[in-house]
Structure formats: structure tokens, C-alpha cells
Coordinates of C-alpha atoms in Angstrom, one line a residue:
Chain A
X8 CA 116.1 207.2 185.3
X9 CA 116.0 206.0 189.1
X10 CA 112.9 205.4 190.9
X11 CA 111.4 208.3 192.9
X12 CA 112.8 208.4 196.5
X13 CA 109.7 208.0 198.8
X14 CA 111.4 210.1 201.4
X15 CA 111.5 213.2 199.2
X16 CA 108.8 215.9 198.6
X17 CA 107.8 216.6 195.2
X18 CA 109.5 219.7 193.6
X19 CA 106.4 221.3 192.7
X20 CA 105.1 221.0 196.3
X21 CA 108.4 222.4 197.6
X22 CA 108.0 225.6 195.6
X23 CA 104.5 226.1 196.8
X24 CA 105.6 225.9 200.5
X25 CA 107.5 229.2 200.0
X26 CA 104.2 230.7 199.0
X27 CA 102.3 229.0 201.6
X28 CA 104.7 230.7 203.9
X29 CA 103.9 234.0 202.5
X30 CA 100.2 233.5 202.9
X31 CA 100.7 232.6 206.5
X32 CA 102.6 235.8 207.2
X33 CA 100.2 238.1 205.4
X34 CA 97.1 236.3 207.2
X35 CA 98.8 236.9 210.5
X36 CA 99.6 240.5 209.8
X37 CA 96.0 241.1 208.6
X38 CA 94.6 240.0 211.9
X39 CA 97.6 241.4 214.0
X40 CA 97.1 244.9 212.4
X41 CA 93.3 244.6 213.2
X42 CA 93.9 244.2 216.8
X43 CA 93.3 240.4 217.1
X44 CA 95.3 238.4 219.6
X45 CA 96.6 234.9 218.3
X46 CA 95.7 232.3 220.8
X47 CA 96.7 228.5 221.0
X48 CA 94.1 225.9 222.4
X49 CA 94.9 222.4 223.0
X50 CA 95.0 219.5 220.4
X51 CA 94.1 216.7 223.0
X52 CA 90.6 217.3 224.3
X53 CA 87.9 215.5 226.2
X54 CA 85.2 216.5 224.1
X55 CA 85.5 216.9 220.4
X56 CA 82.5 218.0 218.2
X57 CA 79.3 216.1 218.6
X58 CA 78.0 216.5 214.8
X59 CA 76.7 213.1 213.9
X60 CA 78.9 213.3 210.7
X61 CA 82.1 214.0 212.5
X62 CA 84.5 211.3 213.8
X63 CA 87.4 212.1 216.2
X64 CA 90.5 210.2 216.5
X65 CA 90.9 208.8 220.0
X66 CA 94.0 209.3 222.0
X67 CA 95.2 206.6 224.2
X68 CA 95.6 208.0 227.6
X69 CA 95.3 206.0 231.0
X70 CA 93.8 208.9 233.1
X71 CA 90.7 209.9 230.9
X72 CA 89.0 209.6 227.5
X73 CA 90.9 211.9 225.3
X74 CA 90.6 213.0 221.5
X75 CA 92.2 214.8 218.8
X76 CA 90.3 218.1 218.6
X77 CA 87.9 218.4 215.5
X78 CA 87.7 222.3 216.0
X79 CA 88.9 224.9 218.5
X80 CA 85.4 226.3 218.9
X81 CA 84.5 225.4 222.5
X82 CA 88.0 226.6 223.8
X83 CA 87.8 229.9 222.0
X84 CA 84.5 230.6 223.0
X85 CA 85.6 230.2 226.6
X86 CA 88.1 232.8 226.0
X87 CA 85.5 235.1 224.7
X88 CA 83.6 234.4 227.8
X89 CA 86.6 235.2 229.9
X90 CA 86.9 238.7 228.4
X91 CA 88.8 238.6 225.2
X92 CA 87.4 240.6 222.3
X93 CA 89.1 239.6 219.3
X94 CA 90.9 236.2 218.9
X95 CA 92.2 234.1 216.0
X96 CA 94.0 230.8 215.7
X97 CA 95.9 228.8 213.1
X98 CA 95.7 225.1 214.2
X99 CA 95.6 221.6 213.0
X100 CA 92.2 219.9 213.3
X101 CA 91.7 216.4 213.1
X102 CA 88.9 214.3 211.5
X103 CA 88.6 210.5 211.1
X104 CA 87.6 209.2 207.6
X105 CA 87.9 212.3 205.6
X106 CA 90.3 212.1 202.7
X107 CA 89.9 213.4 199.3
X108 CA 90.7 216.0 196.9
X109 CA 89.4 218.7 199.4
X110 CA 89.7 216.7 202.6
X111 CA 92.5 215.5 204.8
X112 CA 92.2 213.8 208.2
X113 CA 94.7 216.3 209.5
X114 CA 94.2 219.9 208.2
X115 CA 94.9 223.5 209.2
X116 CA 91.9 225.6 210.4
X117 CA 92.0 229.3 210.6
X118 CA 89.4 230.3 213.1
X119 CA 88.6 233.7 214.4
X120 CA 86.0 235.6 216.6
X121 CA 84.7 238.9 217.3
X122 CA 82.5 240.1 220.2
X123 CA 80.1 242.9 219.8
X124 CA 79.8 241.4 216.2
X125 CA 77.7 239.0 214.1
X126 CA 77.7 237.0 210.9
X127 CA 77.7 240.1 208.7
X128 CA 81.1 241.4 210.1
X129 CA 82.6 238.1 209.7
X130 CA 81.6 237.8 206.1
X131 CA 83.2 241.2 205.6
X132 CA 86.7 240.0 207.4
X133 CA 86.4 236.9 205.0
X134 CA 86.1 238.6 201.7
X135 CA 88.6 241.1 202.6
X136 CA 91.0 238.9 203.9
X137 CA 90.9 236.6 200.7
X138 CA 91.0 239.5 198.2
X139 CA 93.8 241.1 200.1
X140 CA 95.8 237.8 199.9
X141 CA 95.2 237.4 196.2
X142 CA 96.2 241.2 195.5
X143 CA 99.4 240.8 197.5
X144 CA 100.4 237.5 195.7
X145 CA 99.2 237.9 192.1
X146 CA 98.8 241.7 191.8
X147 CA 95.2 241.5 191.4
X148 CA 92.1 240.4 193.3
X149 CA 91.3 237.4 191.1
X150 CA 92.3 233.8 190.7
X151 CA 92.3 231.4 187.7
X152 CA 90.8 227.9 187.9
X153 CA 90.8 225.7 184.7
X154 CA 91.0 228.6 182.6
X155 CA 88.3 230.5 184.3
X156 CA 89.1 233.7 186.3
X157 CA 87.2 234.1 189.4
X158 CA 87.0 237.8 190.6
X159 CA 87.6 238.0 194.3
X160 CA 87.0 241.8 194.8
X161 CA 84.6 242.4 197.6
X162 CA 81.6 242.4 198.2
X163 CA 80.6 239.0 197.3
X164 CA 77.1 238.3 196.7
X165 CA 75.1 236.8 199.7
X166 CA 72.2 234.2 198.8
X167 CA 70.2 232.3 201.2
X168 CA 70.2 228.5 201.2
X169 CA 66.4 228.4 200.3
X170 CA 67.1 230.9 197.3
X171 CA 70.0 228.7 196.1
X172 CA 68.0 225.5 196.1
X173 CA 65.3 227.3 194.1
X174 CA 67.8 228.6 191.6
X175 CA 70.1 225.6 191.3
X176 CA 68.1 222.6 192.1
X177 CA 64.7 223.9 191.1
X178 CA 63.0 222.9 194.3
X179 CA 62.1 224.5 197.7
X180 CA 63.6 223.7 201.0
X181 CA 59.9 223.0 202.4
X182 CA 59.7 220.2 199.8
X183 CA 63.0 218.8 200.5
X184 CA 63.4 218.9 204.4
X185 CA 63.2 217.2 206.8
X186 CA 64.9 214.6 204.6
X187 CA 68.4 215.4 205.4
X188 CA 70.0 213.0 203.1
X189 CA 68.0 214.4 200.2
X190 CA 69.0 217.9 201.1
X191 CA 72.7 216.9 201.0
X192 CA 72.4 214.8 197.8
X193 CA 70.8 218.1 196.0
X194 CA 73.5 220.5 197.8
X195 CA 76.4 218.4 196.5
X196 CA 74.9 217.2 193.0
X197 CA 73.0 220.3 192.0
X198 CA 73.8 223.4 194.3
X199 CA 77.5 223.4 195.1
X200 CA 78.9 222.6 191.6
X201 CA 77.3 226.0 190.6
X202 CA 78.3 228.1 193.4
X203 CA 81.2 230.7 193.2
X204 CA 82.2 230.0 189.6
X205 CA 82.9 233.5 188.5
X206 CA 82.8 235.3 192.0
X207 CA 82.9 233.7 195.4
X208 CA 79.3 233.5 197.2
X209 CA 78.3 233.5 200.6
X210 CA 75.4 230.9 201.3
X211 CA 73.4 232.3 204.4
X212 CA 70.4 231.4 206.5
X213 CA 70.7 227.8 206.8
X214 CA 67.8 225.7 208.1
X215 CA 67.4 225.8 211.7
X216 CA 67.8 222.0 212.1
X217 CA 71.4 222.5 210.7
X218 CA 72.3 225.4 212.9
X219 CA 75.2 223.7 214.7
X220 CA 76.5 226.2 217.3
X221 CA 74.7 229.2 215.5
X222 CA 71.8 231.1 216.9
X223 CA 68.5 231.0 215.4
X224 CA 67.5 234.2 213.5
X225 CA 65.4 236.2 215.8
X226 CA 63.4 237.6 212.8
X227 CA 62.8 234.3 211.1
X228 CA 63.2 231.0 213.3
X229 CA 63.0 228.8 210.3
X230 CA 66.6 229.8 209.8
X231 CA 69.9 229.7 211.7
X232 CA 72.5 232.6 211.6
X233 CA 75.0 230.5 209.8
X234 CA 76.9 231.2 206.7
X235 CA 79.5 229.5 204.2
X236 CA 81.5 230.8 201.7
X237 CA 81.9 229.0 198.1
X238 CA 84.6 229.5 195.8
X239 CA 84.3 227.5 192.5
X240 CA 82.0 225.0 194.0
X241 CA 84.6 224.5 196.9
X242 CA 83.3 225.3 200.4
X243 CA 86.0 227.6 202.2
X244 CA 84.5 228.4 205.6
X245 CA 81.6 228.1 207.9
X246 CA 80.8 230.8 210.2
X247 CA 78.0 231.7 212.9
X248 CA 76.3 234.5 214.6
X249 CA 77.2 232.5 217.8
X250 CA 74.6 230.8 220.0
X251 CA 75.0 232.4 223.5
X252 CA 72.0 230.6 225.3
X253 CA 73.4 227.8 227.5
X254 CA 69.9 226.1 227.9
X255 CA 69.6 225.9 224.0
X256 CA 73.0 224.8 223.6
X257 CA 72.7 221.9 226.1
X258 CA 69.5 220.7 224.4
X259 CA 71.3 220.7 221.1
X260 CA 74.2 218.8 222.5
X261 CA 71.8 216.1 224.1
X262 CA 70.0 215.9 220.8
X263 CA 73.3 215.1 219.1
X264 CA 74.3 212.7 221.5
X265 CA 71.0 211.0 221.1
X266 CA 71.5 210.8 217.3
X267 CA 75.0 209.4 217.7
X268 CA 73.6 206.7 220.1
X269 CA 70.8 205.8 217.8
X270 CA 73.4 205.7 214.9
X271 CA 75.7 203.2 216.7
X272 CA 78.4 205.7 216.9
X273 CA 80.9 206.8 219.7
X274 CA 78.9 209.2 222.1
X275 CA 81.4 212.0 223.0
X276 CA 81.0 213.6 226.4
X277 CA 79.3 217.1 226.4
X278 CA 81.9 219.9 227.2
X279 CA 80.5 221.0 230.6
X280 CA 83.2 223.7 231.0
X281 CA 82.2 225.2 227.7
X282 CA 78.5 225.3 229.0
X283 CA 79.6 227.0 232.4
X284 CA 81.2 229.6 230.3
X285 CA 77.9 230.1 228.5
X286 CA 76.4 230.1 231.9
X287 CA 78.5 233.2 232.9
X288 CA 77.8 234.7 229.7
X289 CA 79.1 234.9 226.2
X290 CA 78.8 238.4 224.5
X291 CA 77.0 238.6 221.2
X292 CA 79.8 237.4 218.8
X293 CA 80.5 236.2 215.4
X294 CA 83.1 233.5 214.4
X295 CA 84.3 231.8 211.4
X296 CA 86.2 228.4 210.7
X297 CA 87.9 228.6 207.3
X298 CA 89.9 225.6 205.7
X299 CA 93.6 227.4 205.5
X300 CA 94.8 224.5 203.1
X301 CA 92.0 225.1 200.8
X302 CA 92.4 228.8 200.7
X303 CA 96.1 228.2 199.9
X304 CA 95.1 225.8 197.2
X305 CA 92.8 228.2 195.5
X306 CA 95.5 231.1 195.8
X307 CA 98.2 228.9 194.2
X308 CA 96.1 227.4 191.6
X309 CA 96.6 223.8 192.8
X310 CA 94.1 220.9 192.3
X311 CA 94.0 219.0 195.5
X312 CA 94.9 220.3 199.3
X313 CA 97.5 217.6 199.5
X314 CA 99.4 219.8 196.8
X315 CA 99.9 222.6 199.2
X316 CA 100.8 220.5 202.3
X317 CA 104.4 219.3 202.9
X318 CA 103.0 215.9 203.9
X319 CA 99.4 215.0 203.1
X320 CA 98.0 211.7 204.4
X321 CA 99.0 209.8 201.3
X322 CA 102.6 211.1 201.6
X323 CA 103.2 210.4 205.3
Chain B
X9 CA 78.9 193.9 196.9
X10 CA 81.5 196.7 197.3
X11 CA 81.2 199.3 199.9
X12 CA 81.8 203.0 198.8
X13 CA 85.3 202.8 200.7
X14 CA 86.5 200.2 198.1
X15 CA 85.7 202.4 195.1
X16 CA 88.8 202.7 193.0
X17 CA 89.6 203.5 189.3
X18 CA 88.5 200.6 187.0
X19 CA 86.4 199.0 189.5
X20 CA 83.7 197.1 187.7
X21 CA 80.3 197.5 189.0
X22 CA 76.7 196.9 187.8
X23 CA 73.7 199.3 188.0
X24 CA 70.3 198.0 186.8
X25 CA 71.8 195.0 185.1
X26 CA 74.3 197.1 183.0
X27 CA 78.1 196.9 183.6
X28 CA 80.0 200.1 184.4
X29 CA 83.9 200.8 184.9
X30 CA 84.8 203.7 187.4
X31 CA 86.6 206.2 185.4
X32 CA 87.1 208.6 188.2
X33 CA 86.1 209.1 191.8
X34 CA 86.0 211.8 194.4
X35 CA 85.2 211.9 198.2
X36 CA 82.6 214.8 198.7
X37 CA 81.6 215.9 202.2
X38 CA 79.3 219.1 202.6
X39 CA 80.2 221.2 205.8
X40 CA 78.2 219.6 208.8
X41 CA 76.9 217.1 206.3
X42 CA 76.8 213.5 205.3
X43 CA 79.8 212.1 203.2
X44 CA 79.5 211.0 199.5
X45 CA 81.5 209.4 196.9
X46 CA 80.9 210.8 193.5
X47 CA 81.9 208.6 190.5
X48 CA 82.4 209.0 186.7
X49 CA 81.4 205.9 185.1
X50 CA 81.7 204.3 181.9
X51 CA 78.8 202.1 180.5
X52 CA 80.9 198.9 179.1
X53 CA 78.4 198.0 176.6
X54 CA 77.7 201.3 174.9
X55 CA 80.8 203.4 175.9
X56 CA 78.9 206.4 177.3
X57 CA 79.7 208.1 180.5
X58 CA 77.7 209.3 183.4
X59 CA 78.2 210.6 187.0
X60 CA 76.7 209.0 190.0
X61 CA 76.9 209.9 193.7
X62 CA 76.7 207.4 196.5
X63 CA 76.2 208.2 200.1
X64 CA 79.2 206.7 202.3
X65 CA 78.4 203.2 203.4
X66 CA 76.2 202.4 200.5
X67 CA 76.6 199.2 198.6
X68 CA 77.4 198.8 194.9
X69 CA 76.7 195.6 193.0
X70 CA 79.7 193.9 191.6
X71 CA 79.5 193.2 187.9
X72 CA 79.9 189.5 187.0
X73 CA 82.4 190.0 184.5
X74 CA 84.8 187.3 183.3
X75 CA 87.5 187.2 180.6
X76 CA 88.0 184.0 178.6
X77 CA 90.5 182.9 176.0
X78 CA 88.5 181.2 173.3
X79 CA 89.3 180.0 169.8
X80 CA 87.5 180.9 166.7
X81 CA 86.0 178.0 164.9
X82 CA 83.8 179.3 162.0
X83 CA 81.4 181.8 160.7
X84 CA 77.8 180.7 159.6
X85 CA 74.6 182.5 159.1
X86 CA 76.0 185.8 160.3
X87 CA 77.5 184.4 163.7
X88 CA 80.9 183.6 164.7
X89 CA 81.4 180.5 166.8
X90 CA 84.0 180.4 169.5
X91 CA 85.2 177.5 171.7
X92 CA 86.6 177.4 175.3
X93 CA 89.5 175.1 174.8
X94 CA 89.7 173.9 178.2
X95 CA 86.2 172.6 178.4
X96 CA 84.8 172.7 174.7
X97 CA 82.1 175.0 175.6
X98 CA 81.0 177.0 172.6
X99 CA 79.2 180.5 172.3
X100 CA 78.3 182.6 169.2
X101 CA 78.8 186.3 168.7
X102 CA 76.9 188.3 166.1
X103 CA 78.5 190.0 163.1
X104 CA 77.3 193.4 164.8
X105 CA 78.9 192.7 168.1
X106 CA 82.0 191.5 166.3
X107 CA 82.4 194.7 164.4
X108 CA 85.7 195.5 162.9
X109 CA 87.5 192.6 164.9
X110 CA 86.0 190.2 162.4
X111 CA 88.9 191.2 160.2
X112 CA 91.5 189.6 162.3
X113 CA 89.6 186.2 162.5
X114 CA 91.1 183.2 160.7
X115 CA 90.9 179.4 161.6
X116 CA 91.9 178.9 165.1
X117 CA 92.6 182.5 166.1
X118 CA 92.6 182.9 169.9
X119 CA 90.8 185.8 171.1
X120 CA 89.8 187.2 174.6
X121 CA 86.0 187.3 175.1
X122 CA 84.7 189.6 178.0
X123 CA 81.6 188.1 179.3
X124 CA 79.0 189.8 181.5
X125 CA 76.6 187.5 183.2
X126 CA 78.0 184.9 180.9
X127 CA 77.0 186.7 177.9
X128 CA 79.6 188.1 175.7
X129 CA 79.9 191.8 175.3
X130 CA 83.4 192.4 174.1
X131 CA 86.1 190.7 172.1
X132 CA 89.8 191.6 172.0
X133 CA 91.8 189.9 169.2
X134 CA 95.5 189.1 169.7
X135 CA 97.6 192.3 169.3
X136 CA 99.3 191.1 166.1
X137 CA 98.0 188.6 163.5
X138 CA 99.5 187.2 160.3
X139 CA 97.6 187.2 157.0
X140 CA 98.1 186.7 153.4
X141 CA 97.7 189.3 150.8
X142 CA 95.1 187.8 148.3
X143 CA 95.0 191.0 146.0
X144 CA 97.3 194.0 145.3
X145 CA 98.6 195.5 142.3
X146 CA 102.4 195.1 141.3
X147 CA 104.7 197.6 142.7
X148 CA 106.1 200.3 140.0
X149 CA 109.3 199.0 138.8
X150 CA 112.4 201.3 139.1
X151 CA 110.5 203.4 141.7
X152 CA 113.1 204.2 144.3
X153 CA 111.5 207.1 146.0
X154 CA 109.8 205.0 148.6
X155 CA 107.2 207.6 149.5
X156 CA 104.2 205.9 148.2
X157 CA 102.1 202.9 149.3
X158 CA 99.5 200.9 147.6
X159 CA 96.5 199.1 148.8
X160 CA 96.5 195.3 149.5
X161 CA 93.3 193.1 150.2
X162 CA 94.1 190.5 152.7
X163 CA 92.4 187.0 153.3
X164 CA 90.0 188.3 156.0
X165 CA 88.9 191.0 153.5
X166 CA 90.9 193.7 155.5
X167 CA 92.2 196.3 153.2
X168 CA 95.5 197.8 154.3
X169 CA 98.2 200.3 153.0
X170 CA 101.4 198.6 152.3
X171 CA 104.8 199.3 150.7
X172 CA 105.2 199.0 147.0
X173 CA 107.4 195.9 147.4
X174 CA 104.6 193.9 148.8
X175 CA 103.4 190.9 146.6
X176 CA 100.2 188.7 146.2
X177 CA 100.8 185.7 148.4
X178 CA 103.0 187.3 151.0
X179 CA 102.2 186.9 154.7
X180 CA 102.0 190.3 156.5
X181 CA 102.0 191.2 160.1
X182 CA 99.1 193.4 161.1
X183 CA 98.7 195.3 164.4
X184 CA 95.1 194.9 165.5
X185 CA 95.0 197.8 167.4
X186 CA 95.4 200.2 164.4
X187 CA 94.7 197.8 161.5
X188 CA 97.9 198.8 160.1
X189 CA 100.8 197.0 158.1
X190 CA 103.6 196.2 160.4
X191 CA 106.1 194.1 158.3
X192 CA 106.3 191.1 156.0
X193 CA 106.6 187.9 157.6
X194 CA 109.4 185.4 156.3
X195 CA 108.1 182.2 155.8
X196 CA 110.0 178.9 156.4
X197 CA 112.7 180.6 158.4

């Protein structure tokens, strides 16, 4: 037997690419039929995400500081502020130092927004999309992982972060926060592995300190209007009832910059044009950012997201 | 110290003075959250496994492990004495620590000793050893079916299953990984 030619793509991956194509077609058809417009926003941007735990690739450009986009959120919200009502995008996002079973430095994001809607509508969109894809691919709205069947039929249960911590980490959010490291350790070691094992689940009502670009719940300011879907312990998407207040948004960006500065990290500039769009006015909107490769991995029963990508980071 | 970015399978680390080997590891990062590396570890002294999660950038202590080739000298009062032939240093390993590996020791046998903080925690004998049969029943004359074996006791006390044609006094090659007879060794080739 000869050595494996490093230029070739594994047979198993080649077979999965045909199914990945099918999932792409079905996904587009789903959004197209619902009246969404597909948009394309830039990959090279002046302001990547300011989250402390995100690091962007720097692009060498003699004219100005440029980065590979970590998320199309700012540009897509500028489109909403410009009058678009329902938009979606399938694009590559780039995040340095993220590489593992479920992470790749370059991955495909499915991101969509609806105006005159909130997180509730986006959760419905999500469960209906995933269930439809499984049904069209496998003939039933379920997937199998490691011998276990996961029922994808909507509606998926919704559980708050606080309830999840009580149920799975036997502790209250009050006793954990503001220690963020402890929060994430418990989330990763105790909570996440138990989520979505028989049926996907939406985790909702994240602590206000972790709102990111979501608005704070009007009925309970301790929590943000932010949700995530989990399937078999794997985080599939992160969605918001979007923050529309430019003053609050600027304050959060400044705080993020201060954190990055204090942590010795590169401090990216604030996206002023995004804030200008918020000044003009963003209608109440809901949005969701879904890891498309992860969804394909789950639908095709693969173990790692690289297994459903033509050329993951280790196979460049 | 190792950084979490250096974690690989078979990496040897120590936690609270106990050596572990990394069996498996995974990069884990919750959304908008901090990155961790989750590891499955095997305790090198007890063999038991556990899971541990480190945050990215945390430092792990290296296990001060060393493997040395040493020569078996003698057994006395329940302790096996080995010598490092390069510097004549000696160390002792108890009967309990040797376990079944004692069956493969004869005068001058060279073994690999695994040391942690300069204390022996494991012994690996050579893959094959040659030992004399000290006791075995004679094979049944005229039996040509060849499908039965008999027991033979070797000079170290190890008992193995051997073909019927093996006689007392013969030298046998034994696989130390399985404790099984491999073949007879022809003396004086």
C-alpha cells in the first residue's frame, strides 16, 4: 500500500460534501421561501468583535488597520437600520486560536435577522429549520449520535441559564457570579454535557453581564434577551432580542475595550458607522448566528466539524 | 511547566505529586466565554482515569519521569536489587511493586525501570526471555494428534503451557507481554 497522498481529500469527506451541498440548498430554499433576502457583507473590516475572548486575524493593509470579520453582525444590523426587514447570510467567519473538535479558525456562519420580531420568533425559526433539514435528509426529524436518538421535532424545551445551573450544577447563579471563570467552568464541566441529550434545548435569559449585543429583559434587568441552542452538549447557535439603544451599546463597547486593554490584548476600534445606524434607529429585531458546519456535522453524524469541511485547518 | 497549548496525547504531567499521562484532550470554548482544554488523564501509579479541565494559558507541572536500563542483581528479604551499569548506582524494588514481572528475572537480566522523582514506579522486562524447564511430565509417547499441551515449570517459578515434546532441562523462549511459550531455544548452535 502506498502512503496517503497529502493533496487528496479523504473519501469519507468527499461523500459528505454532496450532502453538505444538499443542506445548503435546503437552507437557502427555506429562507428564500420565507421572504428573506440573502446578503453578503465584507470579510475584511475595520472593527471586528470586541468580546474579550475573541481574537481576530489582522490583515496587512497599508491604508488602514484591517481585520478578518469575526461575525457579520454590525453590517447586517446596518442593513436592518437601512430598511431591510428579513435578511440572511452564509459566510465565513474567522477567529484566531480556536481549533478543536467543534472549533475551526475559519468556519461557516448562518446568520439571520427579522425586524418586528424578537428572540421568541428566532427560536421558532431555528427549531423549524433544523427539524426540516433532518426530515428532508433522513425521512424523520431525528438524528443519531453514539447510538442515542435525538428527537428534533419542535417545539424544543426552553430553560433559563439560572434553572440549568440549579438542575445540572446544583448551584445558583447568585452564588457563582460575578466570578466569570467559575461560571464558565461550571457551564463547560457540569451544565453543557447534560444539555440536549434526548432533545435539543434552548438556554435563555443569560446574565445581564453576558448580554453581548442583546437587550436587557424589560421585565427582569438581571437577565439579557439572549439564547443559545444545544444539541447533545454542543452549542449550535447564539441569538438575541437585539439591543437598539446606541448609548447603551457604546457604553458596552467602551467597557469591552477597557477589559481588553487591562488584559493586555489588542484593542480593536469601535465600529462608529454601526453606532450611527443605531442613532438613526434600529427597529425591534431578533437575530441568530448559527454554526453551519456544526449543524452539518450533527445532521450527518460526523464526530468533528473538520469531517464535514473540504479543507479544515489541519488539512490545508 | 507546560502551557495548555502544548497538551498532547501521552504528555506526562504531575498533579499534587502524582504522575499522569494524557489519554485524550479537547479544546472547549463556550460561546462568548473563555477557552478551556478538557483532558482525560491516567494515573501512572494506579492506572485509574480522571477528567480535568484547565483554562487556556494555565500552566501544568511536568512529571519528573525518567526511564533507565538497569541490571537485576539479586533478590533478598523480599526486595529486588537493580544496578545502573553506567554508574553502578543501585536501587531496590519490592515484591509487591514487581508483581508478575518477577517471573522474568534471572541473573543479569536487563530491564527498563520507570522512575518518578527518582523513585521506581514501574518495571518493563525485555520482550522475550529464555528460561530452563525445571519440571514437566514426559509427553505421551506415540501421541501424534498434537492438540494437547502440558504444563511446565520454569526456573523462575513461572508455569507455562508447552507442547508435549518439551522436556525438562530444555531452554524455552517466553513472551513477557503474555507470559506464553514461544519456541524452544537450540543451545550450542
